[in-house]
CSV table of C-alpha atoms in Angstrom, one decimal:
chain,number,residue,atom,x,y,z
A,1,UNK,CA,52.9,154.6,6.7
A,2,UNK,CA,52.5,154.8,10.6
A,3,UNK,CA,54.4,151.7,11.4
A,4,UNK,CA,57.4,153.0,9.4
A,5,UNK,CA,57.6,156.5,11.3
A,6,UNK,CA,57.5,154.7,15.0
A,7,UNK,CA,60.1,152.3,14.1
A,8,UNK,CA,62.7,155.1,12.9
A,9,UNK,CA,62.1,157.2,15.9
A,10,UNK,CA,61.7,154.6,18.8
A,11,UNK,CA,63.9,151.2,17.9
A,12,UNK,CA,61.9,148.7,20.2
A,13,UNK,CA,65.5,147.0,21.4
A,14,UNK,CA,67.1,149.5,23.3
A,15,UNK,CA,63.9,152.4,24.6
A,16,UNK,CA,61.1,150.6,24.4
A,17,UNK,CA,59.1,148.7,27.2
A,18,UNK,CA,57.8,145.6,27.8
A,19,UNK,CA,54.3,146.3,27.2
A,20,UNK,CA,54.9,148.5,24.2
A,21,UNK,CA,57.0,145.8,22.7
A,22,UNK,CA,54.1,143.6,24.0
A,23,UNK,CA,51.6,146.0,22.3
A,24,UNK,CA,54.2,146.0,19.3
A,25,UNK,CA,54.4,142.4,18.8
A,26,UNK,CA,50.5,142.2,19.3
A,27,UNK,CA,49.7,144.7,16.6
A,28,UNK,CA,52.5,143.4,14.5
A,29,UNK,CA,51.2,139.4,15.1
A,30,UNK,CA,47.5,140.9,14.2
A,31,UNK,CA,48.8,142.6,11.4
A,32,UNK,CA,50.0,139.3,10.1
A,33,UNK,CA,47.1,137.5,11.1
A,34,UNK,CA,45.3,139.8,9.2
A,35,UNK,CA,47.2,139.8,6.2
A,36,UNK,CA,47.4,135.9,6.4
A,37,UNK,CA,43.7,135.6,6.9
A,38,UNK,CA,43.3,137.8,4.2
A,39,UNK,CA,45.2,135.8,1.5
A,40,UNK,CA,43.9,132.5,2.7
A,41,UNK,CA,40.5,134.1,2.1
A,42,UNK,CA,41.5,135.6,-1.5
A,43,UNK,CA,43.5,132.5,-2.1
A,44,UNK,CA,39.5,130.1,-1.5
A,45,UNK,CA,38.1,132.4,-3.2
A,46,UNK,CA,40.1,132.5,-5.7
A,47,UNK,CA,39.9,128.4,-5.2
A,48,UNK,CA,36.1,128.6,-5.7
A,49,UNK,CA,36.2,130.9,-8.4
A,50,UNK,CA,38.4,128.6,-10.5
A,51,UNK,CA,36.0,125.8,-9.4
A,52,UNK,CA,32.8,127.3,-10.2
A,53,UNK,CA,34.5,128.2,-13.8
A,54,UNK,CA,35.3,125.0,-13.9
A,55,UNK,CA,31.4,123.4,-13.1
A,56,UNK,CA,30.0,125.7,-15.5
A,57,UNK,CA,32.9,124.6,-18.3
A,58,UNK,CA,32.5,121.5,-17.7
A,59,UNK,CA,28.3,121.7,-17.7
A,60,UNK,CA,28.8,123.8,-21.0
A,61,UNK,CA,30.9,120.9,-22.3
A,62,UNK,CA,28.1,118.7,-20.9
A,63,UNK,CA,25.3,120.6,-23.0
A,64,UNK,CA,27.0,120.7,-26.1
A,65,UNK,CA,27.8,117.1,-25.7
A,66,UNK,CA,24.2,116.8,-25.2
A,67,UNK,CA,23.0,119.2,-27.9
A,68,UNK,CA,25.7,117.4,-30.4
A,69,UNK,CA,23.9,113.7,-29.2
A,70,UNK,CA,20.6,115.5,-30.1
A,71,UNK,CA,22.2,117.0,-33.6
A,72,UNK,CA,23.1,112.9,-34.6
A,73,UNK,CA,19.9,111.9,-33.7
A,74,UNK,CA,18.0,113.9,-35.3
A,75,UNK,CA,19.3,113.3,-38.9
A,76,UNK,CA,18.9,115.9,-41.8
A,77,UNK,CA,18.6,114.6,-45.3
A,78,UNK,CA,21.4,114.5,-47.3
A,79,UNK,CA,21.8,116.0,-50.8
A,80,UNK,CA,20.9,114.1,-52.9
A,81,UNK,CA,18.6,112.3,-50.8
A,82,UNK,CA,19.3,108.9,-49.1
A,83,UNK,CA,18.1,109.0,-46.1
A,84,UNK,CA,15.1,106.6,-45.7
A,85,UNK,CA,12.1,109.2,-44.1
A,86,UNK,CA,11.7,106.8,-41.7
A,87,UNK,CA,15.0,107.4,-39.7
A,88,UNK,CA,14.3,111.0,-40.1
A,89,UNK,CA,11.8,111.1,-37.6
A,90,UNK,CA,12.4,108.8,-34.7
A,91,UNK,CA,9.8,108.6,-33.0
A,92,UNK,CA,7.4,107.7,-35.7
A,93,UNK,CA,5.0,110.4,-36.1
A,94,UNK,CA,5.0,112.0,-39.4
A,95,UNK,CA,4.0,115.8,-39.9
A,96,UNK,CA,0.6,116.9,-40.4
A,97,UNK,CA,-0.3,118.3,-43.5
A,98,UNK,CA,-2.8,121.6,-44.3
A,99,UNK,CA,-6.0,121.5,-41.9
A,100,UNK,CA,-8.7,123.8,-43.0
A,101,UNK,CA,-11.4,124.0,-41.8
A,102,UNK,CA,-15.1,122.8,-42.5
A,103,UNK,CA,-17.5,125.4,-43.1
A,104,UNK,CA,-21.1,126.5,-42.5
A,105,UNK,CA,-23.2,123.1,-41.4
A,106,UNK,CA,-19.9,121.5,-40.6
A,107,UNK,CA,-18.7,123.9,-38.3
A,108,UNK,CA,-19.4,121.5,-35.4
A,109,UNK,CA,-17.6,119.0,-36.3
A,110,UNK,CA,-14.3,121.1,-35.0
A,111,UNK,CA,-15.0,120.6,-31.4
A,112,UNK,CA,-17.1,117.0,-31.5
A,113,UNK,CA,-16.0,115.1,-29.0
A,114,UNK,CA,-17.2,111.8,-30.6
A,115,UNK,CA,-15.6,112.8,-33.9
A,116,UNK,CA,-12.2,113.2,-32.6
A,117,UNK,CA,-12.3,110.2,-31.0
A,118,UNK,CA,-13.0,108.4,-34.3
A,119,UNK,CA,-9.8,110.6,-35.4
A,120,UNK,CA,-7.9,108.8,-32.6
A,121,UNK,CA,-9.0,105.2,-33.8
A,122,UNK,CA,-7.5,106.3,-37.5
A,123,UNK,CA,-4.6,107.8,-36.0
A,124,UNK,CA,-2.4,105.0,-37.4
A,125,UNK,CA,-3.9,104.8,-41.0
A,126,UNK,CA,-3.6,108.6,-40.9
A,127,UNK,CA,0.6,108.5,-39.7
A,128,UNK,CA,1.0,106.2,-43.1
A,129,UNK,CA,-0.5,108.4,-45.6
A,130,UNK,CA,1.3,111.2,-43.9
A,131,UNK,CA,4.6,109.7,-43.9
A,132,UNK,CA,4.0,108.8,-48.1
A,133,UNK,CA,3.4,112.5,-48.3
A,134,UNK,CA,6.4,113.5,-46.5
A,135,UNK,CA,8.3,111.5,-49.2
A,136,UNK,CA,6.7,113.4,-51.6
A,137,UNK,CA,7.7,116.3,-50.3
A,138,UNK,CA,11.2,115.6,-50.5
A,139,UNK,CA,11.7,113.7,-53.8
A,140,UNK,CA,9.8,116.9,-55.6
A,141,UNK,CA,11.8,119.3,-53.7
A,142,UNK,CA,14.8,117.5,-54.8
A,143,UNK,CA,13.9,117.3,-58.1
A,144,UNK,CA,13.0,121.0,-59.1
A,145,UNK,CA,16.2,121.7,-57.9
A,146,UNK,CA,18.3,119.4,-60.7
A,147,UNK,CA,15.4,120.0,-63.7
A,148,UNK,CA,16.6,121.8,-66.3
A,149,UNK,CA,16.8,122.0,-70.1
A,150,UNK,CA,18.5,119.2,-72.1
A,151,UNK,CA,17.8,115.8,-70.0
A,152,UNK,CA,16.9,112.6,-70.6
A,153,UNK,CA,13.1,112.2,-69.9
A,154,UNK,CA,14.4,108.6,-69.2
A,155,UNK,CA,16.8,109.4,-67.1
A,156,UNK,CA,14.8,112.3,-65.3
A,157,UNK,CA,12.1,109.2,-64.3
A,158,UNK,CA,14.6,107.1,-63.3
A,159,UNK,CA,16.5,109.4,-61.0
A,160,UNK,CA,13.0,110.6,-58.8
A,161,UNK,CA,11.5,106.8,-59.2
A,162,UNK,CA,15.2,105.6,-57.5
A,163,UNK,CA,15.0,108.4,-55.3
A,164,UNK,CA,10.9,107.2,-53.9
A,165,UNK,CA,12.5,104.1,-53.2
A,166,UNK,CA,15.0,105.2,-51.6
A,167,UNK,CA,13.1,107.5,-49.1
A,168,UNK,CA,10.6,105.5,-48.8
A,169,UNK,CA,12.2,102.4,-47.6
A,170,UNK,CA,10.3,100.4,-51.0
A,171,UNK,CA,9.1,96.5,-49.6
A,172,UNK,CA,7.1,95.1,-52.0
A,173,UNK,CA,3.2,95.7,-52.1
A,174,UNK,CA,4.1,97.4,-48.1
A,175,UNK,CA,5.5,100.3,-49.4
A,176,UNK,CA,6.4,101.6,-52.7
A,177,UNK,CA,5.6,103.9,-56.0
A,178,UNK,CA,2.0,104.2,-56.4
A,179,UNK,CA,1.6,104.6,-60.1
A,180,UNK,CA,4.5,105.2,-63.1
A,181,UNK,CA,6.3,109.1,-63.0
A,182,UNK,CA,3.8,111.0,-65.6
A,183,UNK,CA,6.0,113.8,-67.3
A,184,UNK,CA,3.5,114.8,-70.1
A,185,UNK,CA,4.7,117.5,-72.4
A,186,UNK,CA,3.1,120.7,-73.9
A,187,UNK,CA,-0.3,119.3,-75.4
A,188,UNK,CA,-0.3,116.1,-73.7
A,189,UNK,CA,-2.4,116.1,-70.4
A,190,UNK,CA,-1.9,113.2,-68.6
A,191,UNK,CA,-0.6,109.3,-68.4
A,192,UNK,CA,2.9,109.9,-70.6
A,193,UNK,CA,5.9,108.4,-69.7
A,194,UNK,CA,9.0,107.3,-71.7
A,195,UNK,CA,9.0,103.7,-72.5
A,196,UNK,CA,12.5,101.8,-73.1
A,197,UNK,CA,14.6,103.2,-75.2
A,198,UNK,CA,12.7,106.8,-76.1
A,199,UNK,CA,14.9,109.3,-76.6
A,200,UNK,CA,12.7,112.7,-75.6
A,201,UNK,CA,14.8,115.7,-74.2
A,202,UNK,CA,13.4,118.2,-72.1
A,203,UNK,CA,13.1,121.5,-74.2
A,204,UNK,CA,13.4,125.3,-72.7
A,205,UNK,CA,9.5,126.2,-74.3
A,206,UNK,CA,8.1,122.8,-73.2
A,207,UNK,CA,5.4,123.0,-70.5
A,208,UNK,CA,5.5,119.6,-68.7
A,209,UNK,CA,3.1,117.8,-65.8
A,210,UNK,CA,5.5,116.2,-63.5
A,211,UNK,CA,2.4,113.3,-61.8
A,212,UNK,CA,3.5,110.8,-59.4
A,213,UNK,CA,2.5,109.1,-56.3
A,214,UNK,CA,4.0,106.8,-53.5
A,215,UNK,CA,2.1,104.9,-50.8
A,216,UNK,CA,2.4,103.2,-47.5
A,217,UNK,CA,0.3,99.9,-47.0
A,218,UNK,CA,-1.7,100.9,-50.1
A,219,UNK,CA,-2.8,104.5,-48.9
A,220,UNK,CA,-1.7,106.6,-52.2
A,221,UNK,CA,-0.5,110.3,-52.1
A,222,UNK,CA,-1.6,111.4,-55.7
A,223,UNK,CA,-0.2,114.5,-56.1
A,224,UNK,CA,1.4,116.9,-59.2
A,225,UNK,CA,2.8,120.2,-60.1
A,226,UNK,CA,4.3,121.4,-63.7
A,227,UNK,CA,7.5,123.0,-64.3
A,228,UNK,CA,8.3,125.5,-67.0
A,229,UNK,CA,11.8,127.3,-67.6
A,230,UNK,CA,9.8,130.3,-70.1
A,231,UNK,CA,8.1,132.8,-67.9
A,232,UNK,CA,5.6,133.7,-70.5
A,233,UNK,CA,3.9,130.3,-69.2
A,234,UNK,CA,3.4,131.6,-65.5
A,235,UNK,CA,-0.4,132.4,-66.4
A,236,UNK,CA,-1.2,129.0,-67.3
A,237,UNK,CA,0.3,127.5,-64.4
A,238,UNK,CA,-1.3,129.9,-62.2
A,239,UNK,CA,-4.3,129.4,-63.3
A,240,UNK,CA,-4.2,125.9,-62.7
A,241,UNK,CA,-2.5,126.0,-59.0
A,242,UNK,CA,-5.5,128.7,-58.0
A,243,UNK,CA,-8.5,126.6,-59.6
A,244,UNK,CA,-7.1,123.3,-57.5
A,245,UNK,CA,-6.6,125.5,-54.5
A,246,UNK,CA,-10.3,126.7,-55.1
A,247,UNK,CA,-11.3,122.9,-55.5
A,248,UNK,CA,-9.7,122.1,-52.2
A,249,UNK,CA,-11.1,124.9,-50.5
A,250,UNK,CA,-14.7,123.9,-51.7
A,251,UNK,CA,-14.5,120.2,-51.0
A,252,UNK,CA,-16.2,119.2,-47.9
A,253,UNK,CA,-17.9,116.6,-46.6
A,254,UNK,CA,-22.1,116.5,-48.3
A,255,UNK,CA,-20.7,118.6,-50.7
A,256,UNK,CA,-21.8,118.3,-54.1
A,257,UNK,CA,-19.1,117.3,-56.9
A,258,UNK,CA,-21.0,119.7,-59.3
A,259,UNK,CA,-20.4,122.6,-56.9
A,260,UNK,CA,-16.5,121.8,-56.6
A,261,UNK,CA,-16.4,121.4,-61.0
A,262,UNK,CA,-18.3,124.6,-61.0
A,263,UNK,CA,-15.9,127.0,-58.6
A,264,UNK,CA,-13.0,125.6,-60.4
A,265,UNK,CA,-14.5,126.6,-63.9
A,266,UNK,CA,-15.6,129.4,-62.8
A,267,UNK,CA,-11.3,130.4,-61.0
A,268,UNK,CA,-9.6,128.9,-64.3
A,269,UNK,CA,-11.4,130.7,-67.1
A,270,UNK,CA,-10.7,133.8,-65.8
A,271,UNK,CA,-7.2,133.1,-66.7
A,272,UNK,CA,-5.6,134.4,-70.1
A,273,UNK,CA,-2.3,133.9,-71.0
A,274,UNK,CA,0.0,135.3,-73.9
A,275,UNK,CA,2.2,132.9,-75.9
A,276,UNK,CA,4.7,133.8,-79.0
A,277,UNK,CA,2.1,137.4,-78.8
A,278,UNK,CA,-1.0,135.2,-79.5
A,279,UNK,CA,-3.3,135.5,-76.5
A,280,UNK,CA,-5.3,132.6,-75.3
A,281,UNK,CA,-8.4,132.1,-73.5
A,282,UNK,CA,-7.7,129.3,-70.6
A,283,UNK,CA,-10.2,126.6,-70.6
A,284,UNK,CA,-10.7,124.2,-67.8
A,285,UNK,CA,-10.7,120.3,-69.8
A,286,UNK,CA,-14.1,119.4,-69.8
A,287,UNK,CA,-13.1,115.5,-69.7
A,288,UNK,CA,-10.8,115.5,-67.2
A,289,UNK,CA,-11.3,114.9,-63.6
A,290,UNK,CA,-9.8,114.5,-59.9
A,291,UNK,CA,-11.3,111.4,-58.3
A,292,UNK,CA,-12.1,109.8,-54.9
A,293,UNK,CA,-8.4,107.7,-53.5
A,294,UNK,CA,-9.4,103.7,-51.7
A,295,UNK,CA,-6.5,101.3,-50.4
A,296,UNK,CA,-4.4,100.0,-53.7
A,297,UNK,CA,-7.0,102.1,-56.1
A,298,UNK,CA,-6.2,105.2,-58.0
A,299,UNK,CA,-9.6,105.3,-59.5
A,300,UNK,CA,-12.3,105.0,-56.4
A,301,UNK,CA,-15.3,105.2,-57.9
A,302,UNK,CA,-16.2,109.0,-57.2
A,303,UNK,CA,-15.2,111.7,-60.1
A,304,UNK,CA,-14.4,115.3,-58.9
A,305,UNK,CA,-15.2,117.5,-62.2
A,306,UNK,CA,-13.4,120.6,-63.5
A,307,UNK,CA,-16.3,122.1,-65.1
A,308,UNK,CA,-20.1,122.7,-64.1
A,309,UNK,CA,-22.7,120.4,-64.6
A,310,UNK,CA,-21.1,117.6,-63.2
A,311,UNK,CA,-22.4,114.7,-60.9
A,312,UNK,CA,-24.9,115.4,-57.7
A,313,UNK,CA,-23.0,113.0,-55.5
A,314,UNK,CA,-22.1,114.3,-52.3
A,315,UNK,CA,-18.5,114.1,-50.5
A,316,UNK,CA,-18.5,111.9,-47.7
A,317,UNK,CA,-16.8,111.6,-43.8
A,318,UNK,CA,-12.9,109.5,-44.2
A,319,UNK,CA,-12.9,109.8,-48.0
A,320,UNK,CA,-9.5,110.6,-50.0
A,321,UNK,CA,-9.9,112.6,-52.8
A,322,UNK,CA,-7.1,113.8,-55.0
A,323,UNK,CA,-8.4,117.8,-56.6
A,324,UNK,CA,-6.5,117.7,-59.4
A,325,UNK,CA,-7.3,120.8,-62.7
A,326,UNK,CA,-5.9,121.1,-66.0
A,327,UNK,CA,-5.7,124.0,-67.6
A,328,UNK,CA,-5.8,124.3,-71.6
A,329,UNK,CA,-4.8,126.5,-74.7
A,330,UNK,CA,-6.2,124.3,-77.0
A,331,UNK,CA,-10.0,123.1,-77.2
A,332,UNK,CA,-9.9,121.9,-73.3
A,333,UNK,CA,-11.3,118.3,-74.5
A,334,UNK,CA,-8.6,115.7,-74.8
A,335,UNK,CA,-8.4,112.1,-77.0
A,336,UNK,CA,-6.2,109.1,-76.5
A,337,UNK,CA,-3.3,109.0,-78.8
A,338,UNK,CA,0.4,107.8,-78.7
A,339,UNK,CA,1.9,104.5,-77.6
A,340,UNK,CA,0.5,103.7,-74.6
A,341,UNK,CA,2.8,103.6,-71.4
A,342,UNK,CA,0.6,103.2,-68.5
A,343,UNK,CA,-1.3,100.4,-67.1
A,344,UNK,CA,-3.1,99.1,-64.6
A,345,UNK,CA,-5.0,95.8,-63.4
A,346,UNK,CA,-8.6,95.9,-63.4
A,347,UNK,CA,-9.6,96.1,-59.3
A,348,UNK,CA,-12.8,94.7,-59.2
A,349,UNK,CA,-11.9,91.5,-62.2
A,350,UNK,CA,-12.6,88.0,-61.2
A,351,UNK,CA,-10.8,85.2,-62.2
A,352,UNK,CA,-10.3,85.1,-66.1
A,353,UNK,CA,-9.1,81.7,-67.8
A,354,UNK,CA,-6.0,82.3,-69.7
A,355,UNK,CA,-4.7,80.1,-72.6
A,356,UNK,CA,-1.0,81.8,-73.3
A,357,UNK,CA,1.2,80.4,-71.0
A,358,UNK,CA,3.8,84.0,-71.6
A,359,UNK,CA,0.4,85.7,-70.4
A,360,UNK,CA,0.0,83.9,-67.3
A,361,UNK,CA,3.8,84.2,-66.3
A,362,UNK,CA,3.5,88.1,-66.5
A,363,UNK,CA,0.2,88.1,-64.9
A,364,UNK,CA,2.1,86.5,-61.9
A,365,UNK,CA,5.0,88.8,-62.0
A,366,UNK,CA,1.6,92.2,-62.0
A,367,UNK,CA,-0.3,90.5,-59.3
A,368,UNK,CA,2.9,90.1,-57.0
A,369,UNK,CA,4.7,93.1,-57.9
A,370,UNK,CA,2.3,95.9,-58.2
A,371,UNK,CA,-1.6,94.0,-57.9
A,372,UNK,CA,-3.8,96.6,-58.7
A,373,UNK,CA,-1.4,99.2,-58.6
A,374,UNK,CA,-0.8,100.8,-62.2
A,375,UNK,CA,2.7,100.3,-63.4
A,376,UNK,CA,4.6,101.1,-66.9
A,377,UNK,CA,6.4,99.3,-69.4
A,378,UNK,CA,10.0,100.6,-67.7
A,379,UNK,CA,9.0,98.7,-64.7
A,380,UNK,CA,8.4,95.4,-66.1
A,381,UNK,CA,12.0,95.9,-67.8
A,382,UNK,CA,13.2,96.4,-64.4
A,383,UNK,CA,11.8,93.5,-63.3
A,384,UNK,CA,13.7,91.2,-65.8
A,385,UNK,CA,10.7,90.7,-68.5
A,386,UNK,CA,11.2,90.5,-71.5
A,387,UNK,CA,9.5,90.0,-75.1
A,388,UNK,CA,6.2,90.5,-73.3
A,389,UNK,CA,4.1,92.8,-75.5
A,390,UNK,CA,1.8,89.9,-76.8
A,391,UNK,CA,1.3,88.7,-73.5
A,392,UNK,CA,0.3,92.0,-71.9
A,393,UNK,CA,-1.9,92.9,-75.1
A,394,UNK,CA,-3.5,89.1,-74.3
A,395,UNK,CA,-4.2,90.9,-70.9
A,396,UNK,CA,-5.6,93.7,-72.4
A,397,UNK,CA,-7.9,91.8,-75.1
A,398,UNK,CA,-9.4,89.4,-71.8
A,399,UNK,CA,-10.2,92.8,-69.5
A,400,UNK,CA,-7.7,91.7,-66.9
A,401,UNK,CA,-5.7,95.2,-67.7
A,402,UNK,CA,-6.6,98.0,-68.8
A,403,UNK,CA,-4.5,100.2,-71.2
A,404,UNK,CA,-4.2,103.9,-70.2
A,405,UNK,CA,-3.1,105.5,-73.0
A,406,UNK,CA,-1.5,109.4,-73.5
A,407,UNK,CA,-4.5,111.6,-73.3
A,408,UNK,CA,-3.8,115.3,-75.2
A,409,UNK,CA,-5.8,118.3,-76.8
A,410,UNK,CA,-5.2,119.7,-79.6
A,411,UNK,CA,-1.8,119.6,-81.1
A,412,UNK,CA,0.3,122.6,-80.5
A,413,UNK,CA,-1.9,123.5,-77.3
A,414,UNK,CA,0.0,123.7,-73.9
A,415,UNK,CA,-1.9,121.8,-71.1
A,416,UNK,CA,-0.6,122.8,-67.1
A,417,UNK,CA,-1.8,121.0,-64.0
A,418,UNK,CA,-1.8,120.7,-60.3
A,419,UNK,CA,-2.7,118.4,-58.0
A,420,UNK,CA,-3.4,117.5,-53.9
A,421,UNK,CA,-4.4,114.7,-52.1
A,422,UNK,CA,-7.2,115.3,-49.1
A,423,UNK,CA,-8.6,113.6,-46.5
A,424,UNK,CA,-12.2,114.6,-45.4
A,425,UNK,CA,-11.3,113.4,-41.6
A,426,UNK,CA,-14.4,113.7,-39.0
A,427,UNK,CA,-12.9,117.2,-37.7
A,428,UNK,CA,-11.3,119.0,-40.0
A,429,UNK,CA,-10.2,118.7,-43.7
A,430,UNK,CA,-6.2,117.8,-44.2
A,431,UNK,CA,-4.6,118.8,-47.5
A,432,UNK,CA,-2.5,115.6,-47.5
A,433,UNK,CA,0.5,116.3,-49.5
A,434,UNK,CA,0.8,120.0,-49.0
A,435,UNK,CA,4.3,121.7,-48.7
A,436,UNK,CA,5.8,125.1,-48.8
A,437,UNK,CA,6.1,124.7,-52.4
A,438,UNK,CA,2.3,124.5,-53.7
């Protein structure tokens, strides 16, 4: 506003002087100055501005770059799973399952020096049995999300036993299924599975134990839940999934068996469930037990009962047990009966002379296929065998492999069972196969 008022007054050609035209053009030069200075300054800054967006676009471009890198190596599994577990975690280390903790006497163990070095020395053994587990995990996930009424019990073995394989990258006698898919029904406890050509569906009111196991270099995850559409069941089951988390919480190492059968006992009978408005006292089966886990063998030697009065062998320091309960409607005492499915090579047999040829081809096809691993009649059909059922009953007859025939209660009883795999470690005790499911 000032330099417009002096200029209309005053015109600096004709009146003014030479120091107020000097003092004009200085103040008029500054003026520019100053208004050049000023938008050379607005113009870097707005130069650096520009550039500073840019460094932080172009390091938020670099982070997602990063993150999406991250995203591809980290793969998620695919549905339905495919992805071997292995690539799932890269670096090799497979999760950790439940730790509880040892109680009273044992309590020292948590922060032994010497035993967690011992831990350290397992480390790998330990990573193998966790990453069978982990495979576990994700084949049962998958597979309570397709079960439903009407399938194929064939077909429903078929699709988890592919799926193991898959996940768990199967190579031979390295890595594989541990025993055949059990999928007993209603009164049939344990050791059923469809042979060839059985055409069982899977009923609305049927109550079935879906049993199976998988293994790294011969350390077996033995592990089980049941499934049942009808809710009236939900008593039953839960009275099986709180006596096995009762066994597990019991087990310890120098712990008695008999104490572990008797907590059990004492959780599932106080279980009653109604059925079709009959109600039913649940009984734990008296004949029935978990048992200690070794490299390649099922059946270890040790027997973890469901009921009091069992064995006064203690637990012991790096054993595997699977705690496994099975809760009954019927008499709670179960008998062998049906055509027999499962089998398994004796572990401890020597060398038996054999005078059928037929048997001594198939007992090459067991030994390098599953050794003392138990396998099913399915699985020898996979394998190309045929017309063997002489041969394998010449097996049988000479002790070389035992039969493990269905083993149910009463008929018209309803059997449900659960099932974990531990590892009494030096430290702690790990509930092996563990997940958020049961």
């Amino acid at each position: 506003m000032a330099s417009e008022d002096l200029k209309s007054q005053v015109p600096v050609e004709e009146n003014g002087t030479k120091e107020e035209e000097k003092n004009g053009n200085l103040e008029a030069s500054v003026s520019k100055e100053n208004g050049e200075s000023s938008d050379v300054f607005s113009v870097i800054q707005e130069e650096g501005e520009e550039e500073e967006g840019e460094t932080k676009e172009a390091t938020k471009k670099k982070k997602k770059k990063n993150k999406s890198k991250r995203k591809k190596e980290l793969a998620k599994q695919t549905d339905p799973p495919t992805i071997p577990v292995v690539d799932l975690f890269p670096s090799g280390e497979f999760p950790e399952g439940e730790i509880q903790q040892y109680k009273d006497d044992n309590l020292w163990r948590t922060t032994s020096e010497e035993k967690r070095a011992l831990e350290r020395l397992e480390h790998p053994m330990y990573n193998s049995v966790r990453q069978a587990a982990e495979v576990h995990r994700q084949v049962r996930k998958y597979m309570k999300s397709i079960l439903k009424p009407g399938m194929l019990m064939t077909d429903l073995c078929e699709t988890l036993e592919n799926t193991v394989r898959k996940l768990i990258s199967e190579n031979g006698l390295q890595a594989g299924i541990a025993f055949p898919t059990g999928c007993s029904l209603n009164c049939v406890a344990a050791h059923w599975t469809p042979n060839t050509g059985d055409k069982t569906v899977l009923q609305y009111d049927d109550v079935m134990k879906l049993d199976f196991g998988t293994h790294i270099d011969g350390r077996i995850v033995d592990c089980a839940f049941t499934v049942a559409f009808n809710p009236m069941f939900d008593p039953l089951l839960e009275a099986s999934r709180e006596a096995t988390n009762t066994g597990i919480k019991e087990s310890g190492i120098d712990v008695r068996l008999c104490d572990v059968g008797a907590a059990i006992q004492e959780v599932m009978e106080s279980y009653e469930v109604e059925i079709n408005g009959k109600v039913f006292q649940v009984k734990s089966i008296r004949n029935l037990n978990g048992h200690s886990i070794g490299p390649y063998q099922i059946h270890a030697g040790k027997s973890v009962p469901i009921v009091k009065g069992g064995e006064q062998t203690k637990m012991e320091e790096g054993e595997f047990f699977a705690i496994e309960t099975f809760a009954s409607t019927g008499k709670g005492y179960v008998r062998e009966d049906l055509e027999c499915s499962h089998y398994t090579k004796d572990f401890d047999v020597g060398h038996i002379p054999l005078r059928l040829p037929r048997a001594k081809q198939l007992l090459a096809t067991i030994n390098k296929n599953f050794s003392t691993l138990a396998f099913c009649r399915r699985y020898l059909d996979r394998l190309g065998e045929t017309k063997y059922l002489m041969a394998l009953k010449n097996l049988c007859d000479s002790g070389i492999v035992q039969p493990l025939p269905p083993l149910c209660d009463v008929k018209g009883s309803y059997v449900s069972q659960f099932e974990h795999t531990i590892l009494l470690r030096p430290t702690c005790k790990e509930v092996i196969s563990r997940g958020d499911d049961y």
